[in-house]
Amino acid sequence: MTNKLRYFIANWKMYGDLKSLKSIDKVIKFTKLHKKKRFKLVYCPPYTLLHAFSDKLKKSTISIGAQNCHQENEYGAFTGSINAKMIRILGAKFVILGHSENRNDGDTDVIINQKIKSALKQKLNVLFCIGETFSQKKKKLTNKTLKKQISGGLKGLKKNSRIIISYEPVWSIGTGIIPKNIELERNIKFIKAEVKKQIKLKKVTVLYGGSVNLKNILTLNMIASIDGYLIGGASQKAKNLIDIIKKTYN
Ligand code: 13P
């Protein structure tokens, strides 16, 4: 169907234990067999599994990422927190920032911007999540919301920073409902234009996240401007993740 580079980011959220690592064997095998396909796979397990994932994936083409980090770049008295340096030392190359589940927990645009700067300082690739709530969509505030999140989150960043945008409509996360293709195309075009206004990137990469699964992947793949997917629930089963990638490239 395609041979363009697409990202597949597995966001395990607060799921998984050491036993779950076994399921990754299938995925490692799959990536070895499909070296020619131009996909980039990144596992973002909970912090507790970063080290084990890092060990397991050392010799593979699969990268690992963290699901969040603290904004403070140096070590300090921040009980329960982990900063970008710590996750980089564990082997993470990516970090998800601005996820709506963390915005709900109090992450503002200002804090997210600080986190992004801290992560970039550690040479991590940032997966910067943005997206409107259902009520914002209903009130036709989608563009305004996205614009505010983009300008707040990316404020003051240097050109060609390692930023990947992930568009995740909040109403789509975990609901099984995805936007209509026409709406997605329009929003992704808007996001690309807004990001370009804010920061000079060689290419603006935009992923889609929110209920990506085996049933809707073919529909989503019809949108050429999507550069990959941030996958929650469906990424926890190795077979599902493999099949989603297969359906994209077959
Ligand atoms: P689901 O794929 O479970 O809807 O989660 C999406 C998400 O939040 C990925 O970051």
PDB file of C-alpha atoms and ligand atoms in Angstrom:
ATOM      1  CA  MET A   1       0.000   0.000   0.000  1.00  0.00           C
ATOM      2  CA  THR A   2       2.779   2.427   0.834  1.00  0.00           C
ATOM      3  CA  ASN A   3       6.487   2.533   1.183  1.00  0.00           C
ATOM      4  CA  LYS A   4       6.787   5.907   2.804  1.00  0.00           C
ATOM      5  CA  LEU A   5       8.385   6.091   6.228  1.00  0.00           C
ATOM      6  CA  ARG A   6       5.761   5.777   8.924  1.00  0.00           C
ATOM      7  CA  TYR A   7       6.176   5.775  12.680  1.00  0.00           C
ATOM      8  CA  PHE A   8       4.395   3.281  14.900  1.00  0.00           C
ATOM      9  CA  ILE A   9       4.611   4.359  18.512  1.00  0.00           C
ATOM     10  CA  ALA A  10       3.335   1.873  21.075  1.00  0.00           C
ATOM     11  CA  ASN A  11       2.122   3.786  24.118  1.00  0.00           C
ATOM     12  CA  TRP A  12       1.574   1.194  26.834  1.00  0.00           C
ATOM     13  CA  LYS A  13       0.304   3.781  29.323  1.00  0.00           C
ATOM     14  CA  MET A  14       0.059   2.319  32.879  1.00  0.00           C
ATOM     15  CA  TYR A  15       0.047  -1.295  31.713  1.00  0.00           C
ATOM     16  CA  GLY A  16       2.626  -4.047  31.640  1.00  0.00           C
ATOM     17  CA  ASP A  17       5.002  -5.947  33.885  1.00  0.00           C
ATOM     18  CA  LEU A  18       8.167  -7.963  33.342  1.00  0.00           C
ATOM     19  CA  LYS A  19       6.121 -10.872  32.003  1.00  0.00           C
ATOM     20  CA  SER A  20       4.832  -8.665  29.182  1.00  0.00           C
ATOM     21  CA  LEU A  21       8.335  -8.504  27.785  1.00  0.00           C
ATOM     22  CA  LYS A  22       7.988 -11.999  26.367  1.00  0.00           C
ATOM     23  CA  SER A  23       5.442 -10.770  23.834  1.00  0.00           C
ATOM     24  CA  ILE A  24       8.048  -8.459  22.320  1.00  0.00           C
ATOM     25  CA  ASP A  25       9.978 -11.438  20.899  1.00  0.00           C
ATOM     26  CA  LYS A  26       7.414 -11.774  18.126  1.00  0.00           C
ATOM     27  CA  VAL A  27       7.750  -8.116  17.249  1.00  0.00           C
ATOM     28  CA  ILE A  28      11.562  -8.269  17.166  1.00  0.00           C
ATOM     29  CA  LYS A  29      11.342 -11.262  14.836  1.00  0.00           C
ATOM     30  CA  PHE A  30       8.870  -9.414  12.631  1.00  0.00           C
ATOM     31  CA  THR A  31      11.136  -6.350  12.311  1.00  0.00           C
ATOM     32  CA  LYS A  32      14.074  -8.595  11.373  1.00  0.00           C
ATOM     33  CA  LEU A  33      12.042 -10.234   8.619  1.00  0.00           C
ATOM     34  CA  HIS A  34      10.826  -6.903   7.254  1.00  0.00           C
ATOM     35  CA  LYS A  35      13.989  -4.834   7.204  1.00  0.00           C
ATOM     36  CA  LYS A  36      13.168  -3.371   3.811  1.00  0.00           C
ATOM     37  CA  LYS A  37       9.876  -1.835   4.911  1.00  0.00           C
ATOM     38  CA  ARG A  38      10.378   1.761   5.894  1.00  0.00           C
ATOM     39  CA  PHE A  39       8.685   1.835   9.283  1.00  0.00           C
ATOM     40  CA  LYS A  40      10.088   3.058  12.579  1.00  0.00           C
ATOM     41  CA  LEU A  41       8.794   1.288  15.641  1.00  0.00           C
ATOM     42  CA  VAL A  42       9.092   2.792  19.117  1.00  0.00           C
ATOM     43  CA  TYR A  43       7.948   1.199  22.374  1.00  0.00           C
ATOM     44  CA  CYS A  44       6.951   3.558  25.182  1.00  0.00           C
ATOM     45  CA  PRO A  45       6.461   1.319  28.234  1.00  0.00           C
ATOM     46  CA  PRO A  46       5.928   2.657  31.757  1.00  0.00           C
ATOM     47  CA  TYR A  47       9.063   3.966  33.492  1.00  0.00           C
ATOM     48  CA  THR A  48       9.332   0.728  35.488  1.00  0.00           C
ATOM     49  CA  LEU A  49      10.016  -1.247  32.305  1.00  0.00           C
ATOM     50  CA  LEU A  50      12.297   1.158  30.458  1.00  0.00           C
ATOM     51  CA  HIS A  51      15.474  -0.560  31.585  1.00  0.00           C
ATOM     52  CA  ALA A  52      14.223  -4.051  30.757  1.00  0.00           C
ATOM     53  CA  PHE A  53      12.943  -2.898  27.341  1.00  0.00           C
ATOM     54  CA  SER A  54      16.213  -1.159  26.656  1.00  0.00           C
ATOM     55  CA  ASP A  55      18.131  -4.380  27.334  1.00  0.00           C
ATOM     56  CA  LYS A  56      15.750  -6.488  25.316  1.00  0.00           C
ATOM     57  CA  LEU A  57      15.725  -4.218  22.277  1.00  0.00           C
ATOM     58  CA  LYS A  58      19.443  -3.402  22.272  1.00  0.00           C
ATOM     59  CA  LYS A  59      20.237  -5.334  19.114  1.00  0.00           C
ATOM     60  CA  SER A  60      17.014  -4.563  17.296  1.00  0.00           C
ATOM     61  CA  THR A  61      15.878  -1.648  15.123  1.00  0.00           C
ATOM     62  CA  ILE A  62      13.123  -0.874  17.631  1.00  0.00           C
ATOM     63  CA  SER A  63      13.652   2.206  19.779  1.00  0.00           C
ATOM     64  CA  ILE A  64      12.271   2.974  23.174  1.00  0.00           C
ATOM     65  CA  GLY A  65      10.678   6.073  24.585  1.00  0.00           C
ATOM     66  CA  ALA A  66       9.259   7.284  27.877  1.00  0.00           C
ATOM     67  CA  GLN A  67       5.688   8.453  28.346  1.00  0.00           C
ATOM     68  CA  ASN A  68       6.517  11.698  30.132  1.00  0.00           C
ATOM     69  CA  CYS A  69       9.307  13.426  32.036  1.00  0.00           C
ATOM     70  CA  HIS A  70       9.778  16.203  34.574  1.00  0.00           C
ATOM     71  CA  GLN A  71      10.649  19.666  33.266  1.00  0.00           C
ATOM     72  CA  GLU A  72      13.691  20.064  35.510  1.00  0.00           C
ATOM     73  CA  ASN A  73      16.858  19.205  33.661  1.00  0.00           C
ATOM     74  CA  GLU A  74      19.074  18.605  36.698  1.00  0.00           C
ATOM     75  CA  TYR A  75      18.690  16.083  39.515  1.00  0.00           C
ATOM     76  CA  GLY A  76      16.682  17.502  42.406  1.00  0.00           C
ATOM     77  CA  ALA A  77      14.165  17.090  45.191  1.00  0.00           C
ATOM     78  CA  PHE A  78      11.115  16.160  43.107  1.00  0.00           C
ATOM     79  CA  THR A  79       9.577  13.130  44.775  1.00  0.00           C
ATOM     80  CA  GLY A  80       8.112  10.662  42.330  1.00  0.00           C
ATOM     81  CA  SER A  81       9.518  12.387  39.259  1.00  0.00           C
ATOM     82  CA  ILE A  82      11.929  11.333  36.546  1.00  0.00           C
ATOM     83  CA  ASN A  83      13.715  13.761  34.259  1.00  0.00           C
ATOM     84  CA  ALA A  84      14.850  13.613  30.644  1.00  0.00           C
ATOM     85  CA  LYS A  85      18.455  12.894  31.581  1.00  0.00           C
ATOM     86  CA  MET A  86      17.413   9.821  33.590  1.00  0.00           C
ATOM     87  CA  ILE A  87      15.358   8.358  30.792  1.00  0.00           C
ATOM     88  CA  ARG A  88      18.064   9.091  28.222  1.00  0.00           C
ATOM     89  CA  ILE A  89      20.599   7.249  30.391  1.00  0.00           C
ATOM     90  CA  LEU A  90      18.219   4.263  30.456  1.00  0.00           C
ATOM     91  CA  GLY A  91      18.359   4.143  26.661  1.00  0.00           C
ATOM     92  CA  ALA A  92      15.270   6.085  25.658  1.00  0.00           C
ATOM     93  CA  LYS A  93      15.498   7.981  22.383  1.00  0.00           C
ATOM     94  CA  PHE A  94      11.957   9.364  22.469  1.00  0.00           C
ATOM     95  CA  VAL A  95       9.595  10.908  24.986  1.00  0.00           C
ATOM     96  CA  ILE A  96       5.846  11.548  24.765  1.00  0.00           C
ATOM     97  CA  LEU A  97       4.964  15.022  26.051  1.00  0.00           C
ATOM     98  CA  GLY A  98       1.684  16.917  26.225  1.00  0.00           C
ATOM     99  CA  HIS A  99      -0.489  13.805  26.231  1.00  0.00           C
ATOM    100  CA  SER A 100      -4.078  14.713  27.129  1.00  0.00           C
ATOM    101  CA  GLU A 101      -3.955  12.299  30.072  1.00  0.00           C
ATOM    102  CA  ASN A 102      -1.067  14.384  31.478  1.00  0.00           C
ATOM    103  CA  ARG A 103      -2.727  17.663  30.521  1.00  0.00           C
ATOM    104  CA  ASN A 104      -5.676  16.421  32.604  1.00  0.00           C
ATOM    105  CA  ASP A 105      -3.276  15.886  35.488  1.00  0.00           C
ATOM    106  CA  GLY A 106      -2.186  19.518  35.359  1.00  0.00           C
ATOM    107  CA  ASP A 107       0.362  19.861  32.548  1.00  0.00           C
ATOM    108  CA  THR A 108      -0.155  23.351  31.114  1.00  0.00           C
ATOM    109  CA  ASP A 109       1.230  24.638  27.806  1.00  0.00           C
ATOM    110  CA  VAL A 110       3.962  26.398  29.789  1.00  0.00           C
ATOM    111  CA  ILE A 111       5.007  23.243  31.655  1.00  0.00           C
ATOM    112  CA  ILE A 112       4.875  21.217  28.444  1.00  0.00           C
ATOM    113  CA  ASN A 113       7.102  23.794  26.752  1.00  0.00           C
ATOM    114  CA  GLN A 114       9.617  23.484  29.621  1.00  0.00           C
ATOM    115  CA  LYS A 115       9.496  19.697  29.393  1.00  0.00           C
ATOM    116  CA  ILE A 116      10.072  19.827  25.641  1.00  0.00           C
ATOM    117  CA  LYS A 117      13.098  22.085  26.067  1.00  0.00           C
ATOM    118  CA  SER A 118      14.508  19.834  28.737  1.00  0.00           C
ATOM    119  CA  ALA A 119      14.018  16.728  26.592  1.00  0.00           C
ATOM    120  CA  LEU A 120      15.603  18.383  23.558  1.00  0.00           C
ATOM    121  CA  LYS A 121      18.591  19.387  25.670  1.00  0.00           C
ATOM    122  CA  GLN A 122      19.063  15.666  26.339  1.00  0.00           C
ATOM    123  CA  LYS A 123      18.865  14.990  22.589  1.00  0.00           C
ATOM    124  CA  LEU A 124      15.616  13.058  22.907  1.00  0.00           C
ATOM    125  CA  ASN A 125      13.081  13.038  20.082  1.00  0.00           C
ATOM    126  CA  VAL A 126       9.889  14.626  21.355  1.00  0.00           C
ATOM    127  CA  LEU A 127       6.477  13.196  20.513  1.00  0.00           C
ATOM    128  CA  PHE A 128       4.413  16.291  21.180  1.00  0.00           C
ATOM    129  CA  CYS A 129       0.696  15.508  21.631  1.00  0.00           C
ATOM    130  CA  ILE A 130      -2.069  17.958  20.871  1.00  0.00           C
ATOM    131  CA  GLY A 131      -5.805  17.568  20.396  1.00  0.00           C
ATOM    132  CA  GLU A 132      -9.196  19.045  21.141  1.00  0.00           C
ATOM    133  CA  THR A 133     -11.831  17.749  23.547  1.00  0.00           C
ATOM    134  CA  PHE A 134     -15.309  16.798  22.360  1.00  0.00           C
ATOM    135  CA  SER A 135     -16.772  19.967  23.821  1.00  0.00           C
ATOM    136  CA  GLN A 136     -14.176  22.103  22.000  1.00  0.00           C
ATOM    137  CA  LYS A 137     -14.970  20.290  18.768  1.00  0.00           C
ATOM    138  CA  LYS A 138     -18.709  20.843  19.246  1.00  0.00           C
ATOM    139  CA  LYS A 139     -18.118  24.538  19.876  1.00  0.00           C
ATOM    140  CA  LYS A 140     -16.014  24.712  16.702  1.00  0.00           C
ATOM    141  CA  LEU A 141     -12.935  25.518  18.758  1.00  0.00           C
ATOM    142  CA  THR A 142     -10.704  22.844  17.270  1.00  0.00           C
ATOM    143  CA  ASN A 143      -8.429  25.190  15.307  1.00  0.00           C
ATOM    144  CA  LYS A 144      -8.189  27.659  18.159  1.00  0.00           C
ATOM    145  CA  THR A 145      -7.284  24.879  20.600  1.00  0.00           C
ATOM    146  CA  LEU A 146      -4.670  23.332  18.326  1.00  0.00           C
ATOM    147  CA  LYS A 147      -3.152  26.731  17.570  1.00  0.00           C
ATOM    148  CA  LYS A 148      -2.840  27.552  21.280  1.00  0.00           C
ATOM    149  CA  GLN A 149      -1.299  24.176  22.100  1.00  0.00           C
ATOM    150  CA  ILE A 150       1.194  24.498  19.232  1.00  0.00           C
ATOM    151  CA  SER A 151       2.264  28.067  19.963  1.00  0.00           C
ATOM    152  CA  GLY A 152       2.483  27.400  23.720  1.00  0.00           C
ATOM    153  CA  GLY A 153       4.279  24.072  23.476  1.00  0.00           C
ATOM    154  CA  LEU A 154       6.763  25.022  20.774  1.00  0.00           C
ATOM    155  CA  LYS A 155       7.526  28.548  21.965  1.00  0.00           C
ATOM    156  CA  GLY A 156      11.170  29.541  21.634  1.00  0.00           C
ATOM    157  CA  LEU A 157      12.400  26.288  20.090  1.00  0.00           C
ATOM    158  CA  LYS A 158      15.368  26.314  17.736  1.00  0.00           C
ATOM    159  CA  LYS A 159      14.856  25.446  14.100  1.00  0.00           C
ATOM    160  CA  ASN A 160      15.103  21.793  13.207  1.00  0.00           C
ATOM    161  CA  SER A 161      14.448  20.628  16.762  1.00  0.00           C
ATOM    162  CA  ARG A 162      13.646  16.920  17.018  1.00  0.00           C
ATOM    163  CA  ILE A 163       9.894  17.346  17.238  1.00  0.00           C
ATOM    164  CA  ILE A 164       7.210  14.980  15.988  1.00  0.00           C
ATOM    165  CA  ILE A 165       3.629  16.117  16.431  1.00  0.00           C
ATOM    166  CA  SER A 166       0.975  13.625  17.420  1.00  0.00           C
ATOM    167  CA  TYR A 167      -2.581  14.711  16.762  1.00  0.00           C
ATOM    168  CA  GLU A 168      -4.796  12.933  19.275  1.00  0.00           C
ATOM    169  CA  PRO A 169      -8.366  14.206  19.478  1.00  0.00           C
ATOM    170  CA  VAL A 170      -9.228  13.628  23.137  1.00  0.00           C
ATOM    171  CA  TRP A 171     -12.683  12.310  22.211  1.00  0.00           C
ATOM    172  CA  SER A 172     -11.092   9.619  20.124  1.00  0.00           C
ATOM    173  CA  ILE A 173      -8.734   8.198  22.750  1.00  0.00           C
ATOM    174  CA  GLY A 174      -9.955   4.829  24.003  1.00  0.00           C
ATOM    175  CA  THR A 175     -13.449   5.314  22.556  1.00  0.00           C
ATOM    176  CA  GLY A 176     -13.194   3.353  19.317  1.00  0.00           C
ATOM    177  CA  ILE A 177     -14.314   6.473  17.426  1.00  0.00           C
ATOM    178  CA  ILE A 178     -12.002   8.173  14.955  1.00  0.00           C
ATOM    179  CA  PRO A 179     -12.554  11.430  13.046  1.00  0.00           C
ATOM    180  CA  LYS A 180     -13.911  11.256   9.504  1.00  0.00           C
ATOM    181  CA  ASN A 181     -11.115  11.272   6.930  1.00  0.00           C
ATOM    182  CA  ILE A 182     -12.116  14.685   5.634  1.00  0.00           C
ATOM    183  CA  GLU A 183     -11.933  16.146   9.137  1.00  0.00           C
ATOM    184  CA  LEU A 184      -8.609  14.459   9.835  1.00  0.00           C
ATOM    185  CA  GLU A 185      -7.114  15.698   6.576  1.00  0.00           C
ATOM    186  CA  ARG A 186      -8.260  19.229   7.310  1.00  0.00           C
ATOM    187  CA  ASN A 187      -6.905  19.202  10.871  1.00  0.00           C
ATOM    188  CA  ILE A 188      -3.569  17.705   9.899  1.00  0.00           C
ATOM    189  CA  LYS A 189      -3.144  20.301   7.158  1.00  0.00           C
ATOM    190  CA  PHE A 190      -3.946  23.009   9.698  1.00  0.00           C
ATOM    191  CA  ILE A 191      -1.465  21.559  12.212  1.00  0.00           C
ATOM    192  CA  LYS A 192       1.328  21.365   9.623  1.00  0.00           C
ATOM    193  CA  ALA A 193       0.762  24.998   8.632  1.00  0.00           C
ATOM    194  CA  GLU A 194       0.658  26.211  12.248  1.00  0.00           C
ATOM    195  CA  VAL A 195       3.784  24.302  13.220  1.00  0.00           C
ATOM    196  CA  LYS A 196       5.599  25.819  10.222  1.00  0.00           C
ATOM    197  CA  LYS A 197       4.612  29.290  11.424  1.00  0.00           C
ATOM    198  CA  GLN A 198       6.010  28.567  14.874  1.00  0.00           C
ATOM    199  CA  ILE A 199       9.224  26.707  14.152  1.00  0.00           C
ATOM    200  CA  LYS A 200      11.375  26.043  11.118  1.00  0.00           C
ATOM    201  CA  LEU A 201      11.514  22.293  10.592  1.00  0.00           C
ATOM    202  CA  LYS A 202      12.875  20.585   7.488  1.00  0.00           C
ATOM    203  CA  LYS A 203       9.704  18.532   7.477  1.00  0.00           C
ATOM    204  CA  VAL A 204       6.719  18.682   9.813  1.00  0.00           C
ATOM    205  CA  THR A 205       5.934  15.109  10.846  1.00  0.00           C
ATOM    206  CA  VAL A 206       2.418  14.527  12.150  1.00  0.00           C
ATOM    207  CA  LEU A 207       1.213  11.241  13.598  1.00  0.00           C
ATOM    208  CA  TYR A 208      -2.361  10.351  14.395  1.00  0.00           C
ATOM    209  CA  GLY A 209      -3.382   8.822  17.731  1.00  0.00           C
ATOM    210  CA  GLY A 210      -6.755   7.803  19.141  1.00  0.00           C
ATOM    211  CA  SER A 211      -8.313   4.339  18.870  1.00  0.00           C
ATOM    212  CA  VAL A 212      -6.022   3.177  16.063  1.00  0.00           C
ATOM    213  CA  ASN A 213      -6.809  -0.500  15.571  1.00  0.00           C
ATOM    214  CA  LEU A 214      -6.994  -3.284  13.029  1.00  0.00           C
ATOM    215  CA  LYS A 215     -10.490  -2.289  11.956  1.00  0.00           C
ATOM    216  CA  ASN A 216      -9.711   1.321  11.077  1.00  0.00           C
ATOM    217  CA  ILE A 217      -6.079   1.211   9.976  1.00  0.00           C
ATOM    218  CA  LEU A 218      -6.900   0.839   6.274  1.00  0.00           C
ATOM    219  CA  THR A 219      -9.176   3.878   6.406  1.00  0.00           C
ATOM    220  CA  LEU A 220      -6.521   5.891   8.210  1.00  0.00           C
ATOM    221  CA  ASN A 221      -3.850   4.783   5.745  1.00  0.00           C
ATOM    222  CA  MET A 222      -5.809   6.481   2.981  1.00  0.00           C
ATOM    223  CA  ILE A 223      -4.701   9.829   4.393  1.00  0.00           C
ATOM    224  CA  ALA A 224      -1.327  10.517   2.809  1.00  0.00           C
ATOM    225  CA  SER A 225      -0.486  13.387   5.152  1.00  0.00           C
ATOM    226  CA  ILE A 226      -0.419  11.073   8.188  1.00  0.00           C
ATOM    227  CA  ASP A 227       3.186  10.128   8.945  1.00  0.00           C
ATOM    228  CA  GLY A 228       2.422   7.378  11.429  1.00  0.00           C
ATOM    229  CA  TYR A 229       0.471   6.415  14.514  1.00  0.00           C
ATOM    230  CA  LEU A 230       0.565   6.659  18.275  1.00  0.00           C
ATOM    231  CA  ILE A 231      -1.194   3.513  19.388  1.00  0.00           C
ATOM    232  CA  GLY A 232      -2.503   2.868  22.881  1.00  0.00           C
ATOM    233  CA  GLY A 233      -4.671  -0.172  23.647  1.00  0.00           C
ATOM    234  CA  ALA A 234      -4.045  -1.985  20.348  1.00  0.00           C
ATOM    235  CA  SER A 235      -0.266  -1.888  20.858  1.00  0.00           C
ATOM    236  CA  GLN A 236      -0.288  -4.083  23.930  1.00  0.00           C
ATOM    237  CA  LYS A 237      -0.820  -7.289  21.970  1.00  0.00           C
ATOM    238  CA  ALA A 238       2.156  -8.063  19.754  1.00  0.00           C
ATOM    239  CA  LYS A 239      -0.043  -9.657  17.101  1.00  0.00           C
ATOM    240  CA  ASN A 240      -2.266  -6.587  16.827  1.00  0.00           C
ATOM    241  CA  LEU A 241       0.687  -4.274  16.454  1.00  0.00           C
ATOM    242  CA  ILE A 242       2.299  -6.510  13.829  1.00  0.00           C
ATOM    243  CA  ASP A 243      -0.954  -6.782  11.894  1.00  0.00           C
ATOM    244  CA  ILE A 244      -1.455  -3.017  11.937  1.00  0.00           C
ATOM    245  CA  ILE A 245       2.010  -2.571  10.422  1.00  0.00           C
ATOM    246  CA  LYS A 246       1.412  -5.376   7.922  1.00  0.00           C
ATOM    247  CA  LYS A 247      -1.866  -3.828   6.789  1.00  0.00           C
ATOM    248  CA  THR A 248      -0.074  -0.533   6.249  1.00  0.00           C
ATOM    249  CA  TYR A 249       2.691  -1.955   4.063  1.00  0.00           C
ATOM    250  CA  ASN A 250       1.065  -4.844   2.225  1.00  0.00           C
TER     251      ASN A 250
HETATM  252  P1  13P B   1      -5.888   4.350  22.312  1.00  0.00           P
HETATM  253  O1  13P B   1      -5.202   3.861  21.070  1.00  0.00           O
HETATM  254  O2  13P B   1      -6.028   3.309  23.383  1.00  0.00           O
HETATM  255  O3  13P B   1      -7.150   5.076  21.977  1.00  0.00           O
HETATM  256  O4  13P B   1      -4.909   5.447  22.948  1.00  0.00           O
HETATM  257  C1  13P B   1      -4.440   6.465  22.160  1.00  0.00           C
HETATM  258  C2  13P B   1      -3.397   7.187  22.891  1.00  0.00           C
HETATM  259  O5  13P B   1      -3.672   7.866  23.875  1.00  0.00           O
HETATM  260  C3  13P B   1      -2.023   7.031  22.427  1.00  0.00           C
HETATM  261  O6  13P B   1      -1.175   7.930  23.035  1.00  0.00           O
END
